[in-house]
Amino acid sequence: MADYRYVNLNIPEACLLADLVSQAEDLQATADWCDLALAEFSKGSSVVGLREALTNAAVVRYSRCFADGVRANITNSVLEGLPENQNKDHEFFIALRNKYIAHSVNAFEETKIVAYLVPEDVGPRGIETIGRQHLRLASLAAQDFYRLKALSLELHRQVSLIIHEEERKVLDAARKLPVDGLYSQVDPPMKVAGDSDVTKPRKRKPRKRQ
């Protein structure tokens, strides 16, 4: 049985394809985590902390597809293909990530310091003590998870169509490369990221745009 060896394709077309595959992975993971949250609702779980963790994880994972970074993000042309209600859902979940989960900006979180007054029938007027009241959105509702799941799966479908087209382009571009150079190519072993890599952006070659 033949043993097929692979080599890295260091061409712009391959960089774009890799970014698209990463986006598809994020969108599928978002849908999967929505399913986990919905399963908690269906069994009547009272573990709010788990639903809160799944809320944060799913919204952040979804938003990664649209954030500026080393990899290409999903383009506006893909979003424009969504129906109006899903475009509004997209805007809501991005704002939820930006204004609540990643940064404390909107009214979804509020902390007040209060003064407890001495009851007049107990003693002279005054402040007995102070207290803290912290309110925040603990979890998306079940319907919100359904919305996020549907949105993620629709975008996953559209990105998958682009991936199939880009795979064809990458194969065509790869077959134009000098074949002897590919057979003699020796790639460095895949590096396992460590603590020191947490602040270092990945180095990428220029990519072709969608």
PDB file of C-alpha atoms in Angstrom:
ATOM      1  CA  MET A   1       0.000   0.000   0.000  1.00  0.00           C
ATOM      2  CA  ALA A   2       1.404   3.365  -1.049  1.00  0.00           C
ATOM      3  CA  ASP A   3       2.476   5.802   1.665  1.00  0.00           C
ATOM      4  CA  TYR A   4       1.452   9.328   0.662  1.00  0.00           C
ATOM      5  CA  ARG A   5       3.663  12.056   2.099  1.00  0.00           C
ATOM      6  CA  TYR A   6       2.343  15.598   2.432  1.00  0.00           C
ATOM      7  CA  VAL A   7       4.124  18.944   2.331  1.00  0.00           C
ATOM      8  CA  ASN A   8       2.975  22.386   3.405  1.00  0.00           C
ATOM      9  CA  LEU A   9       1.557  24.633   0.691  1.00  0.00           C
ATOM     10  CA  ASN A  10       3.057  28.046   1.347  1.00  0.00           C
ATOM     11  CA  ILE A  11       1.000  29.952  -1.214  1.00  0.00           C
ATOM     12  CA  PRO A  12      -1.533  32.789  -0.694  1.00  0.00           C
ATOM     13  CA  GLU A  13      -4.430  30.635  -1.858  1.00  0.00           C
ATOM     14  CA  ALA A  14      -3.684  28.085   0.851  1.00  0.00           C
ATOM     15  CA  CYS A  15      -3.589  30.770   3.553  1.00  0.00           C
ATOM     16  CA  LEU A  16      -7.085  31.933   2.645  1.00  0.00           C
ATOM     17  CA  LEU A  17      -8.372  28.366   2.586  1.00  0.00           C
ATOM     18  CA  ALA A  18      -6.867  27.720   6.033  1.00  0.00           C
ATOM     19  CA  ASP A  19      -8.624  30.814   7.388  1.00  0.00           C
ATOM     20  CA  LEU A  20     -11.950  29.665   5.943  1.00  0.00           C
ATOM     21  CA  VAL A  21     -11.566  26.226   7.505  1.00  0.00           C
ATOM     22  CA  SER A  22     -10.851  27.868  10.884  1.00  0.00           C
ATOM     23  CA  GLN A  23     -14.006  29.970  10.522  1.00  0.00           C
ATOM     24  CA  ALA A  24     -16.053  26.869   9.759  1.00  0.00           C
ATOM     25  CA  GLU A  25     -14.624  25.175  12.859  1.00  0.00           C
ATOM     26  CA  ASP A  26     -15.617  28.157  15.016  1.00  0.00           C
ATOM     27  CA  LEU A  27     -19.149  28.227  13.613  1.00  0.00           C
ATOM     28  CA  GLN A  28     -19.651  24.492  14.134  1.00  0.00           C
ATOM     29  CA  ALA A  29     -18.309  24.729  17.686  1.00  0.00           C
ATOM     30  CA  THR A  30     -20.731  27.576  18.386  1.00  0.00           C
ATOM     31  CA  ALA A  31     -23.671  25.450  17.228  1.00  0.00           C
ATOM     32  CA  ASP A  32     -22.433  22.478  19.279  1.00  0.00           C
ATOM     33  CA  TRP A  33     -22.154  24.583  22.443  1.00  0.00           C
ATOM     34  CA  CYS A  34     -25.656  25.952  21.859  1.00  0.00           C
ATOM     35  CA  ASP A  35     -26.837  22.332  21.797  1.00  0.00           C
ATOM     36  CA  LEU A  36     -25.113  21.704  25.134  1.00  0.00           C
ATOM     37  CA  ALA A  37     -26.861  24.725  26.649  1.00  0.00           C
ATOM     38  CA  LEU A  38     -30.238  23.684  25.234  1.00  0.00           C
ATOM     39  CA  ALA A  39     -29.732  20.226  26.719  1.00  0.00           C
ATOM     40  CA  GLU A  40     -29.336  21.883  30.121  1.00  0.00           C
ATOM     41  CA  PHE A  41     -32.627  23.709  29.619  1.00  0.00           C
ATOM     42  CA  SER A  42     -34.421  20.550  28.472  1.00  0.00           C
ATOM     43  CA  LYS A  43     -33.498  18.632  31.614  1.00  0.00           C
ATOM     44  CA  GLY A  44     -34.429  21.532  33.856  1.00  0.00           C
ATOM     45  CA  SER A  45     -30.919  22.022  35.179  1.00  0.00           C
ATOM     46  CA  SER A  46     -30.574  24.689  37.836  1.00  0.00           C
ATOM     47  CA  VAL A  47     -26.816  25.030  37.341  1.00  0.00           C
ATOM     48  CA  VAL A  48     -26.832  28.644  36.150  1.00  0.00           C
ATOM     49  CA  GLY A  49     -23.032  28.785  36.164  1.00  0.00           C
ATOM     50  CA  LEU A  50     -22.813  26.147  33.438  1.00  0.00           C
ATOM     51  CA  ARG A  51     -25.284  27.993  31.208  1.00  0.00           C
ATOM     52  CA  GLU A  52     -23.379  31.218  31.825  1.00  0.00           C
ATOM     53  CA  ALA A  53     -20.117  29.548  30.810  1.00  0.00           C
ATOM     54  CA  LEU A  54     -21.742  28.172  27.651  1.00  0.00           C
ATOM     55  CA  THR A  55     -23.224  31.605  26.888  1.00  0.00           C
ATOM     56  CA  ASN A  56     -19.816  33.257  27.091  1.00  0.00           C
ATOM     57  CA  ALA A  57     -18.055  30.479  25.194  1.00  0.00           C
ATOM     58  CA  ALA A  58     -20.569  30.305  22.353  1.00  0.00           C
ATOM     59  CA  VAL A  59     -20.812  34.068  21.835  1.00  0.00           C
ATOM     60  CA  VAL A  60     -17.031  34.567  21.919  1.00  0.00           C
ATOM     61  CA  ARG A  61     -16.413  31.638  19.570  1.00  0.00           C
ATOM     62  CA  TYR A  62     -18.968  33.028  17.124  1.00  0.00           C
ATOM     63  CA  SER A  63     -17.508  36.539  17.292  1.00  0.00           C
ATOM     64  CA  ARG A  64     -13.992  35.298  16.480  1.00  0.00           C
ATOM     65  CA  CYS A  65     -15.124  34.876  12.879  1.00  0.00           C
ATOM     66  CA  PHE A  66     -15.608  38.632  12.528  1.00  0.00           C
ATOM     67  CA  ALA A  67     -12.792  40.086  14.636  1.00  0.00           C
ATOM     68  CA  ASP A  68      -9.707  41.676  13.110  1.00  0.00           C
ATOM     69  CA  GLY A  69      -6.646  39.514  13.575  1.00  0.00           C
ATOM     70  CA  VAL A  70      -4.049  37.432  11.801  1.00  0.00           C
ATOM     71  CA  ARG A  71      -6.593  35.381   9.913  1.00  0.00           C
ATOM     72  CA  ALA A  72      -9.143  36.728   7.441  1.00  0.00           C
ATOM     73  CA  ASN A  73     -12.638  37.264   8.805  1.00  0.00           C
ATOM     74  CA  ILE A  74     -15.985  36.467   7.241  1.00  0.00           C
ATOM     75  CA  THR A  75     -16.703  39.161   4.676  1.00  0.00           C
ATOM     76  CA  ASN A  76     -19.701  41.472   4.501  1.00  0.00           C
ATOM     77  CA  SER A  77     -20.777  39.805   1.263  1.00  0.00           C
ATOM     78  CA  VAL A  78     -21.540  36.635   3.223  1.00  0.00           C
ATOM     79  CA  LEU A  79     -23.498  38.531   5.878  1.00  0.00           C
ATOM     80  CA  GLU A  80     -25.464  40.382   3.209  1.00  0.00           C
ATOM     81  CA  GLY A  81     -26.830  37.033   2.062  1.00  0.00           C
ATOM     82  CA  LEU A  82     -28.560  36.486   5.410  1.00  0.00           C
ATOM     83  CA  PRO A  83     -32.258  37.247   5.873  1.00  0.00           C
ATOM     84  CA  GLU A  84     -33.039  40.445   7.778  1.00  0.00           C
ATOM     85  CA  ASN A  85     -33.863  38.697  11.044  1.00  0.00           C
ATOM     86  CA  GLN A  86     -30.536  36.843  11.080  1.00  0.00           C
ATOM     87  CA  ASN A  87     -28.644  40.024  10.257  1.00  0.00           C
ATOM     88  CA  LYS A  88     -30.228  41.548  13.368  1.00  0.00           C
ATOM     89  CA  ASP A  89     -29.302  38.444  15.351  1.00  0.00           C
ATOM     90  CA  HIS A  90     -25.701  38.794  14.144  1.00  0.00           C
ATOM     91  CA  GLU A  91     -25.563  42.427  15.265  1.00  0.00           C
ATOM     92  CA  PHE A  92     -27.030  41.484  18.659  1.00  0.00           C
ATOM     93  CA  PHE A  93     -24.522  38.714  19.398  1.00  0.00           C
ATOM     94  CA  ILE A  94     -21.543  40.800  18.268  1.00  0.00           C
ATOM     95  CA  ALA A  95     -22.722  43.655  20.505  1.00  0.00           C
ATOM     96  CA  LEU A  96     -23.252  41.193  23.362  1.00  0.00           C
ATOM     97  CA  ARG A  97     -19.650  40.066  23.027  1.00  0.00           C
ATOM     98  CA  ASN A  98     -18.221  43.586  22.666  1.00  0.00           C
ATOM     99  CA  LYS A  99     -20.349  45.479  25.176  1.00  0.00           C
ATOM    100  CA  TYR A 100     -20.940  42.863  27.870  1.00  0.00           C
ATOM    101  CA  ILE A 101     -18.851  39.684  27.731  1.00  0.00           C
ATOM    102  CA  ALA A 102     -15.499  41.155  26.683  1.00  0.00           C
ATOM    103  CA  HIS A 103     -16.050  44.631  28.162  1.00  0.00           C
ATOM    104  CA  SER A 104     -18.438  45.904  30.823  1.00  0.00           C
ATOM    105  CA  VAL A 105     -20.263  48.677  28.967  1.00  0.00           C
ATOM    106  CA  ASN A 106     -24.016  48.159  28.753  1.00  0.00           C
ATOM    107  CA  ALA A 107     -26.831  47.678  31.254  1.00  0.00           C
ATOM    108  CA  PHE A 108     -26.497  43.871  31.213  1.00  0.00           C
ATOM    109  CA  GLU A 109     -24.290  44.305  34.281  1.00  0.00           C
ATOM    110  CA  GLU A 110     -24.678  46.752  37.111  1.00  0.00           C
ATOM    111  CA  THR A 111     -23.335  46.932  40.667  1.00  0.00           C
ATOM    112  CA  LYS A 112     -24.734  49.272  43.278  1.00  0.00           C
ATOM    113  CA  ILE A 113     -23.439  50.098  46.741  1.00  0.00           C
ATOM    114  CA  VAL A 114     -26.323  50.663  49.135  1.00  0.00           C
ATOM    115  CA  ALA A 115     -26.710  51.980  52.652  1.00  0.00           C
ATOM    116  CA  TYR A 116     -28.941  50.091  55.089  1.00  0.00           C
ATOM    117  CA  LEU A 117     -30.793  52.574  57.271  1.00  0.00           C
ATOM    118  CA  VAL A 118     -31.613  52.006  60.910  1.00  0.00           C
ATOM    119  CA  PRO A 119     -35.391  51.452  61.203  1.00  0.00           C
ATOM    120  CA  GLU A 120     -36.949  54.424  62.924  1.00  0.00           C
ATOM    121  CA  ASP A 121     -38.824  52.186  65.334  1.00  0.00           C
ATOM    122  CA  VAL A 122     -35.531  50.616  66.449  1.00  0.00           C
ATOM    123  CA  GLY A 123     -33.347  53.573  67.168  1.00  0.00           C
ATOM    124  CA  PRO A 124     -32.204  56.999  66.051  1.00  0.00           C
ATOM    125  CA  ARG A 125     -31.898  57.577  62.332  1.00  0.00           C
ATOM    126  CA  GLY A 126     -28.567  56.505  60.903  1.00  0.00           C
ATOM    127  CA  ILE A 127     -26.737  54.056  58.695  1.00  0.00           C
ATOM    128  CA  GLU A 128     -26.378  50.581  60.119  1.00  0.00           C
ATOM    129  CA  THR A 129     -24.071  49.224  57.418  1.00  0.00           C
ATOM    130  CA  ILE A 130     -23.452  49.204  53.706  1.00  0.00           C
ATOM    131  CA  GLY A 131     -24.048  46.432  51.192  1.00  0.00           C
ATOM    132  CA  ARG A 132     -23.344  45.367  47.645  1.00  0.00           C
ATOM    133  CA  GLN A 133     -25.919  44.508  44.987  1.00  0.00           C
ATOM    134  CA  HIS A 134     -24.534  42.949  41.801  1.00  0.00           C
ATOM    135  CA  LEU A 135     -26.837  42.193  38.886  1.00  0.00           C
ATOM    136  CA  ARG A 136     -25.838  40.725  35.534  1.00  0.00           C
ATOM    137  CA  LEU A 137     -27.142  38.666  32.649  1.00  0.00           C
ATOM    138  CA  ALA A 138     -26.269  35.153  33.777  1.00  0.00           C
ATOM    139  CA  SER A 139     -27.318  33.249  30.683  1.00  0.00           C
ATOM    140  CA  LEU A 140     -28.976  33.564  27.324  1.00  0.00           C
ATOM    141  CA  ALA A 141     -32.524  32.241  27.212  1.00  0.00           C
ATOM    142  CA  ALA A 142     -33.241  29.005  25.379  1.00  0.00           C
ATOM    143  CA  GLN A 143     -34.714  30.932  22.441  1.00  0.00           C
ATOM    144  CA  ASP A 144     -31.502  32.974  22.187  1.00  0.00           C
ATOM    145  CA  PHE A 145     -29.443  29.794  21.950  1.00  0.00           C
ATOM    146  CA  TYR A 146     -31.751  28.586  19.171  1.00  0.00           C
ATOM    147  CA  ARG A 147     -31.176  31.880  17.333  1.00  0.00           C
ATOM    148  CA  LEU A 148     -27.397  31.692  17.705  1.00  0.00           C
ATOM    149  CA  LYS A 149     -27.342  28.049  16.601  1.00  0.00           C
ATOM    150  CA  ALA A 150     -29.440  28.741  13.492  1.00  0.00           C
ATOM    151  CA  LEU A 151     -27.266  31.734  12.592  1.00  0.00           C
ATOM    152  CA  SER A 152     -24.037  29.775  13.033  1.00  0.00           C
ATOM    153  CA  LEU A 153     -25.254  26.834  10.961  1.00  0.00           C
ATOM    154  CA  GLU A 154     -26.424  29.081   8.116  1.00  0.00           C
ATOM    155  CA  LEU A 155     -23.066  30.862   8.012  1.00  0.00           C
ATOM    156  CA  HIS A 156     -21.308  27.493   8.256  1.00  0.00           C
ATOM    157  CA  ARG A 157     -23.267  26.362   5.188  1.00  0.00           C
ATOM    158  CA  GLN A 158     -22.250  29.443   3.228  1.00  0.00           C
ATOM    159  CA  VAL A 159     -18.605  29.274   4.310  1.00  0.00           C
ATOM    160  CA  SER A 160     -18.513  25.565   3.384  1.00  0.00           C
ATOM    161  CA  LEU A 161     -19.588  26.438  -0.163  1.00  0.00           C
ATOM    162  CA  ILE A 162     -16.732  28.961  -0.377  1.00  0.00           C
ATOM    163  CA  ILE A 163     -14.326  26.357   1.033  1.00  0.00           C
ATOM    164  CA  HIS A 164     -15.193  23.871  -1.706  1.00  0.00           C
ATOM    165  CA  GLU A 165     -14.540  26.520  -4.352  1.00  0.00           C
ATOM    166  CA  GLU A 166     -11.275  27.600  -2.729  1.00  0.00           C
ATOM    167  CA  GLU A 167     -10.118  23.963  -2.510  1.00  0.00           C
ATOM    168  CA  ARG A 168     -10.438  23.742  -6.264  1.00  0.00           C
ATOM    169  CA  LYS A 169      -8.419  26.947  -6.691  1.00  0.00           C
ATOM    170  CA  VAL A 170      -5.706  25.758  -4.295  1.00  0.00           C
ATOM    171  CA  LEU A 171      -5.414  22.414  -6.078  1.00  0.00           C
ATOM    172  CA  ASP A 172      -5.078  24.187  -9.434  1.00  0.00           C
ATOM    173  CA  ALA A 173      -2.433  26.550  -8.012  1.00  0.00           C
ATOM    174  CA  ALA A 174      -0.544  23.697  -6.352  1.00  0.00           C
ATOM    175  CA  ARG A 175      -0.399  21.688  -9.572  1.00  0.00           C
ATOM    176  CA  LYS A 176       1.355  24.612 -11.247  1.00  0.00           C
ATOM    177  CA  LEU A 177       4.226  24.494  -8.745  1.00  0.00           C
ATOM    178  CA  PRO A 178       7.490  22.755  -9.711  1.00  0.00           C
ATOM    179  CA  VAL A 179       6.824  19.179  -8.674  1.00  0.00           C
ATOM    180  CA  ASP A 180      10.499  18.404  -7.993  1.00  0.00           C
ATOM    181  CA  GLY A 181      10.580  21.230  -5.490  1.00  0.00           C
ATOM    182  CA  LEU A 182       7.612  19.775  -3.650  1.00  0.00           C
ATOM    183  CA  TYR A 183       9.209  16.331  -3.442  1.00  0.00           C
ATOM    184  CA  SER A 184      12.422  17.822  -2.072  1.00  0.00           C
ATOM    185  CA  GLN A 185      10.649  20.138   0.350  1.00  0.00           C
ATOM    186  CA  VAL A 186      11.388  19.485   4.014  1.00  0.00           C
ATOM    187  CA  ASP A 187       9.004  21.250   6.369  1.00  0.00           C
ATOM    188  CA  PRO A 188       9.871  22.025   9.996  1.00  0.00           C
ATOM    189  CA  PRO A 189       7.956  19.942  12.528  1.00  0.00           C
ATOM    190  CA  MET A 190       4.748  21.425  13.833  1.00  0.00           C
ATOM    191  CA  LYS A 191       5.517  23.575  16.840  1.00  0.00           C
ATOM    192  CA  VAL A 192       3.629  23.059  20.082  1.00  0.00           C
ATOM    193  CA  ALA A 193       2.709  26.483  21.457  1.00  0.00           C
ATOM    194  CA  GLY A 194       3.922  27.312  24.949  1.00  0.00           C
ATOM    195  CA  ASP A 195       3.343  30.047  27.503  1.00  0.00           C
ATOM    196  CA  SER A 196       5.846  32.356  25.795  1.00  0.00           C
ATOM    197  CA  ASP A 197       3.759  32.306  22.591  1.00  0.00           C
ATOM    198  CA  VAL A 198       0.636  33.788  24.130  1.00  0.00           C
ATOM    199  CA  THR A 199       1.480  37.370  23.045  1.00  0.00           C
ATOM    200  CA  LYS A 200       3.044  36.489  19.702  1.00  0.00           C
ATOM    201  CA  PRO A 201       0.915  36.732  16.554  1.00  0.00           C
ATOM    202  CA  ARG A 202       1.258  33.991  13.987  1.00  0.00           C
ATOM    203  CA  LYS A 203       3.304  34.887  10.921  1.00  0.00           C
ATOM    204  CA  ARG A 204       1.285  34.577   7.747  1.00  0.00           C
ATOM    205  CA  LYS A 205       2.058  35.268   4.108  1.00  0.00           C
ATOM    206  CA  PRO A 206      -0.205  37.596   2.104  1.00  0.00           C
ATOM    207  CA  ARG A 207      -3.466  35.875   1.223  1.00  0.00           C
ATOM    208  CA  LYS A 208      -5.879  36.297  -1.617  1.00  0.00           C
ATOM    209  CA  ARG A 209      -9.178  37.837  -0.595  1.00  0.00           C
ATOM    210  CA  GLN A 210     -12.611  36.271  -0.978  1.00  0.00           C
TER     211      GLN A 210
END
